[in-house]
PDB file of C-alpha atoms in Angstrom:
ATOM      1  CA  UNK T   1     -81.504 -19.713 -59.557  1.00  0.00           C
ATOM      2  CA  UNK T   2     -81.177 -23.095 -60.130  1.00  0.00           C
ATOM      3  CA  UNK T   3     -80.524 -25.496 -57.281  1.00  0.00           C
ATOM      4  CA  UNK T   4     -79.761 -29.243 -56.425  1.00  0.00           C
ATOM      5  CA  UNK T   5     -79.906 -30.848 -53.201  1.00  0.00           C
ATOM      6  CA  UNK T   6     -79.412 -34.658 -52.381  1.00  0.00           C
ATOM      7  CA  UNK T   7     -80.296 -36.411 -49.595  1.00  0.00           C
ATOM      8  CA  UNK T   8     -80.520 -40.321 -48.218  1.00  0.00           C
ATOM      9  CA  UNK T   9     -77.143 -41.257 -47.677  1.00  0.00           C
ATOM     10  CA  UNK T  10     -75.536 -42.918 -44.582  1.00  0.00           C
ATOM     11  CA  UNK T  11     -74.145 -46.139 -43.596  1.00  0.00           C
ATOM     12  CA  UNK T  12     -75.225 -49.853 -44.580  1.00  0.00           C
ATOM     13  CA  UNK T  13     -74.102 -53.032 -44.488  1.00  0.00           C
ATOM     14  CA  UNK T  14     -73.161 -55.609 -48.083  1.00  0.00           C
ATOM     15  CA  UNK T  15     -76.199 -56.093 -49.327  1.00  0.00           C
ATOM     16  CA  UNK T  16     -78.398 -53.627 -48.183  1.00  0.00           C
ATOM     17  CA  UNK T  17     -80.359 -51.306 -50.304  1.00  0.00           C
ATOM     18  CA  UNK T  18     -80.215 -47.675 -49.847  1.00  0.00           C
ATOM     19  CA  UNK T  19     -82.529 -44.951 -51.952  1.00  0.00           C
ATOM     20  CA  UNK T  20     -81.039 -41.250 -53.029  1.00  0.00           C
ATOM     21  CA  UNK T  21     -83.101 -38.205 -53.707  1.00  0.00           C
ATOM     22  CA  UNK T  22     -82.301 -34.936 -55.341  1.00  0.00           C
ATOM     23  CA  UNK T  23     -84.661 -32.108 -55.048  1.00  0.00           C
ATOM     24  CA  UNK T  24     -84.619 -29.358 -57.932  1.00  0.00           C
ATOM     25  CA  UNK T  25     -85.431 -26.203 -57.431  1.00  0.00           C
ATOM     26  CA  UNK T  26     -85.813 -22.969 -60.237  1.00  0.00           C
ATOM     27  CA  UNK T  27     -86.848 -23.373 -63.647  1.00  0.00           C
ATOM     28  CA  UNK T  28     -85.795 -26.376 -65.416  1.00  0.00           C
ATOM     29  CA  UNK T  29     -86.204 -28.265 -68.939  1.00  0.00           C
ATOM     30  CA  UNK T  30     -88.386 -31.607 -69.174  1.00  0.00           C
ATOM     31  CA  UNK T  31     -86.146 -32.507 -72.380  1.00  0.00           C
ATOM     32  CA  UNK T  32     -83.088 -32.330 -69.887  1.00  0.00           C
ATOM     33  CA  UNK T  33     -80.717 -34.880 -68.713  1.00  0.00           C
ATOM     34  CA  UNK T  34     -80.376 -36.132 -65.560  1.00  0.00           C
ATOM     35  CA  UNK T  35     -78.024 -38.066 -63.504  1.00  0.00           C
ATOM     36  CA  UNK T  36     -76.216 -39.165 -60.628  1.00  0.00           C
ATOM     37  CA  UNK T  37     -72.292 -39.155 -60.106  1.00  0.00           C
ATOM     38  CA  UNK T  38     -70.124 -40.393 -57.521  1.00  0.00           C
ATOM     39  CA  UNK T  39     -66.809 -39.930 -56.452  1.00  0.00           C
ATOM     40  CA  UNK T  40     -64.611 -41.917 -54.031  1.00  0.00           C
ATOM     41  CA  UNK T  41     -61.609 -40.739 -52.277  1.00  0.00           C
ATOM     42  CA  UNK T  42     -58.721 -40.778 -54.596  1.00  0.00           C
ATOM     43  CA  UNK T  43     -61.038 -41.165 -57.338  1.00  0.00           C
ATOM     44  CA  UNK T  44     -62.313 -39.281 -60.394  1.00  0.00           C
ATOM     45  CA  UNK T  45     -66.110 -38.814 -60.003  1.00  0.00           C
ATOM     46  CA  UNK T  46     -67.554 -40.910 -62.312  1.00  0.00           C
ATOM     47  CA  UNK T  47     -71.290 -41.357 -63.605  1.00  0.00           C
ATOM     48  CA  UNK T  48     -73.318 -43.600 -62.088  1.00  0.00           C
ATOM     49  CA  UNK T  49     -76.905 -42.914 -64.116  1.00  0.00           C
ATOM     50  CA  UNK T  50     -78.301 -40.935 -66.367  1.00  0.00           C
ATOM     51  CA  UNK T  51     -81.830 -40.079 -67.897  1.00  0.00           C
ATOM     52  CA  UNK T  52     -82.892 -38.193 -70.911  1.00  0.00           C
ATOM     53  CA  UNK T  53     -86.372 -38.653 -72.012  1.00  0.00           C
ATOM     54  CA  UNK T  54     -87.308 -42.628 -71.214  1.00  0.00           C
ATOM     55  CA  UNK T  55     -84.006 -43.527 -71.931  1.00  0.00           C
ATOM     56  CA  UNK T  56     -81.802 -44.931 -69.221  1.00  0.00           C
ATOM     57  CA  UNK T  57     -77.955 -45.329 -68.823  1.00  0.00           C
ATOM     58  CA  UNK T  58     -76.076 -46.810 -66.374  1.00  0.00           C
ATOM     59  CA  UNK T  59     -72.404 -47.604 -65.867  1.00  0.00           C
ATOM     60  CA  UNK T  60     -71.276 -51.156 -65.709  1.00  0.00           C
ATOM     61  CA  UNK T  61     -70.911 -51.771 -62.285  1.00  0.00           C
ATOM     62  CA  UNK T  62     -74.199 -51.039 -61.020  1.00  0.00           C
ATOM     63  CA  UNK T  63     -76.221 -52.315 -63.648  1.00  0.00           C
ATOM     64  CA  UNK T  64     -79.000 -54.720 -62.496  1.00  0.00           C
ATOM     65  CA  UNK T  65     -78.760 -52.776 -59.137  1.00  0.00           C
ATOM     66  CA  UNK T  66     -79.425 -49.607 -59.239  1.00  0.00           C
ATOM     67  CA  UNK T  67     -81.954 -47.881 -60.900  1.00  0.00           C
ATOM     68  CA  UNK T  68     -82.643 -44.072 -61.433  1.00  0.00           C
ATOM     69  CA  UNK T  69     -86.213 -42.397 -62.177  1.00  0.00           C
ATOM     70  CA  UNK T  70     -87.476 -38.473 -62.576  1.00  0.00           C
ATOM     71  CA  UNK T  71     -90.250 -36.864 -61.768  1.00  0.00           C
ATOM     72  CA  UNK T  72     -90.568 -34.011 -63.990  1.00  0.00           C
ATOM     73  CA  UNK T  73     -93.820 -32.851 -62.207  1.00  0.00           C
ATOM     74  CA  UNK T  74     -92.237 -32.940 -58.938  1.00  0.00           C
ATOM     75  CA  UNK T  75     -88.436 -31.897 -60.017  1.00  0.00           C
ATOM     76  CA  UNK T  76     -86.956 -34.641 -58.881  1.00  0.00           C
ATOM     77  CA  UNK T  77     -84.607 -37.607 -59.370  1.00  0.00           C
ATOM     78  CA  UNK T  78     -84.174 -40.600 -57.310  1.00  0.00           C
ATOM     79  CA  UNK T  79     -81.784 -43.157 -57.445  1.00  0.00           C
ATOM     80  CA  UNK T  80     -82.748 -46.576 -55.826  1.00  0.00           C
ATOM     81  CA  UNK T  81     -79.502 -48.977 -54.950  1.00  0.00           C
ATOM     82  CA  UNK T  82     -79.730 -52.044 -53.800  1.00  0.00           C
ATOM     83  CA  UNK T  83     -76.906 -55.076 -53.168  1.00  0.00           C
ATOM     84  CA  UNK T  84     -74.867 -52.854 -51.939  1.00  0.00           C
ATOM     85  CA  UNK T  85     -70.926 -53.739 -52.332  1.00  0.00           C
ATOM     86  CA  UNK T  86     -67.951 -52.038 -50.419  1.00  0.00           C
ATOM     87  CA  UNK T  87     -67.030 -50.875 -53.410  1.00  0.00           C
ATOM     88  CA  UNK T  88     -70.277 -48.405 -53.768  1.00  0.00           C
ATOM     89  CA  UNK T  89     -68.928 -46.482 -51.053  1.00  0.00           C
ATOM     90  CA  UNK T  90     -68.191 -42.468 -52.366  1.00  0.00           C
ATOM     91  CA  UNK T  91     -70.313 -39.327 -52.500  1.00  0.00           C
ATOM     92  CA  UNK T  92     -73.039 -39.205 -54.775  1.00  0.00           C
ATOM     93  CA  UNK T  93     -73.664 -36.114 -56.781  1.00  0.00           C
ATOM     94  CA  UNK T  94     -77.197 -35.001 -58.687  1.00  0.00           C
ATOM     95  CA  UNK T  95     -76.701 -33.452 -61.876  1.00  0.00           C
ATOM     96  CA  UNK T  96     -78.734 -31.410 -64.027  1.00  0.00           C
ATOM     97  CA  UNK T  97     -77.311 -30.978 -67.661  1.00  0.00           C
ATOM     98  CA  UNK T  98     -79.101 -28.044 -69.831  1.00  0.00           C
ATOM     99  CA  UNK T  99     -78.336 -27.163 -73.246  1.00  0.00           C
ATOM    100  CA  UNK T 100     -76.892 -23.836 -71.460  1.00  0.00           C
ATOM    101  CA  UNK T 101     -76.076 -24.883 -67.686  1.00  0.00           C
ATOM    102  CA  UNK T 102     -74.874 -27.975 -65.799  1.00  0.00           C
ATOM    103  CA  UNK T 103     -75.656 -27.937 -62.308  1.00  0.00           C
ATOM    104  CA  UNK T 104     -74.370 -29.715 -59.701  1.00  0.00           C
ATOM    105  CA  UNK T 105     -75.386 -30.720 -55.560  1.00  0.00           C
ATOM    106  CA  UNK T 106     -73.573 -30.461 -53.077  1.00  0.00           C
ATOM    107  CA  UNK T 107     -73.711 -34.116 -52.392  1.00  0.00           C
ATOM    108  CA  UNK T 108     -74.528 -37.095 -50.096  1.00  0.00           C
ATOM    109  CA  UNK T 109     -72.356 -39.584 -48.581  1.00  0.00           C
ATOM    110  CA  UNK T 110     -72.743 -43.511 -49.193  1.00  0.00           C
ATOM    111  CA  UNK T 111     -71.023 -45.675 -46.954  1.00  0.00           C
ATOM    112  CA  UNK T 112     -70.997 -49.298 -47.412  1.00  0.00           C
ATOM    113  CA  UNK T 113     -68.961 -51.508 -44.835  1.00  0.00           C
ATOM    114  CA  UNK T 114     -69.736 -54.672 -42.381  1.00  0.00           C
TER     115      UNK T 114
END
């Protein structure tokens, strides 16, 4: 079976930089997407990055600060933030999107406060 798990969360200060990993374990397509998500309390979890291929996405308000990378090889997806803002803080979900399955971790908390 299939499984995601995240890790490198924890607290930091404005500015900081902070680097996620998700581990994938179980069979798993090279051709499919990858991302991460986050949610913050009261908030609809919304995506942060995605990649498919070589091509990148990223949502508005973290472009030109984070960046997100796969190792197919290795089965995993990283997602390196830096200037953090307040505003980052939320927990940040790896996601694995087959033609069939989406899969989902369990997720890692990001905490960004002075």
């Amino acid at each position: 079976q299939v499984q995601l798990v995240e890790s490198g969360g924890g607290l930091v200060q404005p500015g900081e930089s902070l680097n996620l990993s998700c581990v994938v374990s179980g069979s798993t397509s090279t051709m499919a997407a990858m991302g991460w998500y986050r949610q913050a309390p009261g908030k609809e979890r919304e995506l942060v990055a995605t990649a498919l291929g070589s091509v990148r996405n990223y949502a508005e308000s973290v472009k030109g600060r984070f960046t997100i990378s796969r190792d197919d090889a290795k089965n995993t997806v990283s997602l390196q933030m830096s200037s953090l803002k307040p505003e980052d803080t939320a927990v940040y979900y790896c996601n694995l999107h087959t033609t069939l399955h989406e899969y989902w971790g369990q997720g890692t908390q990001v905490t960004v406060s002075s």
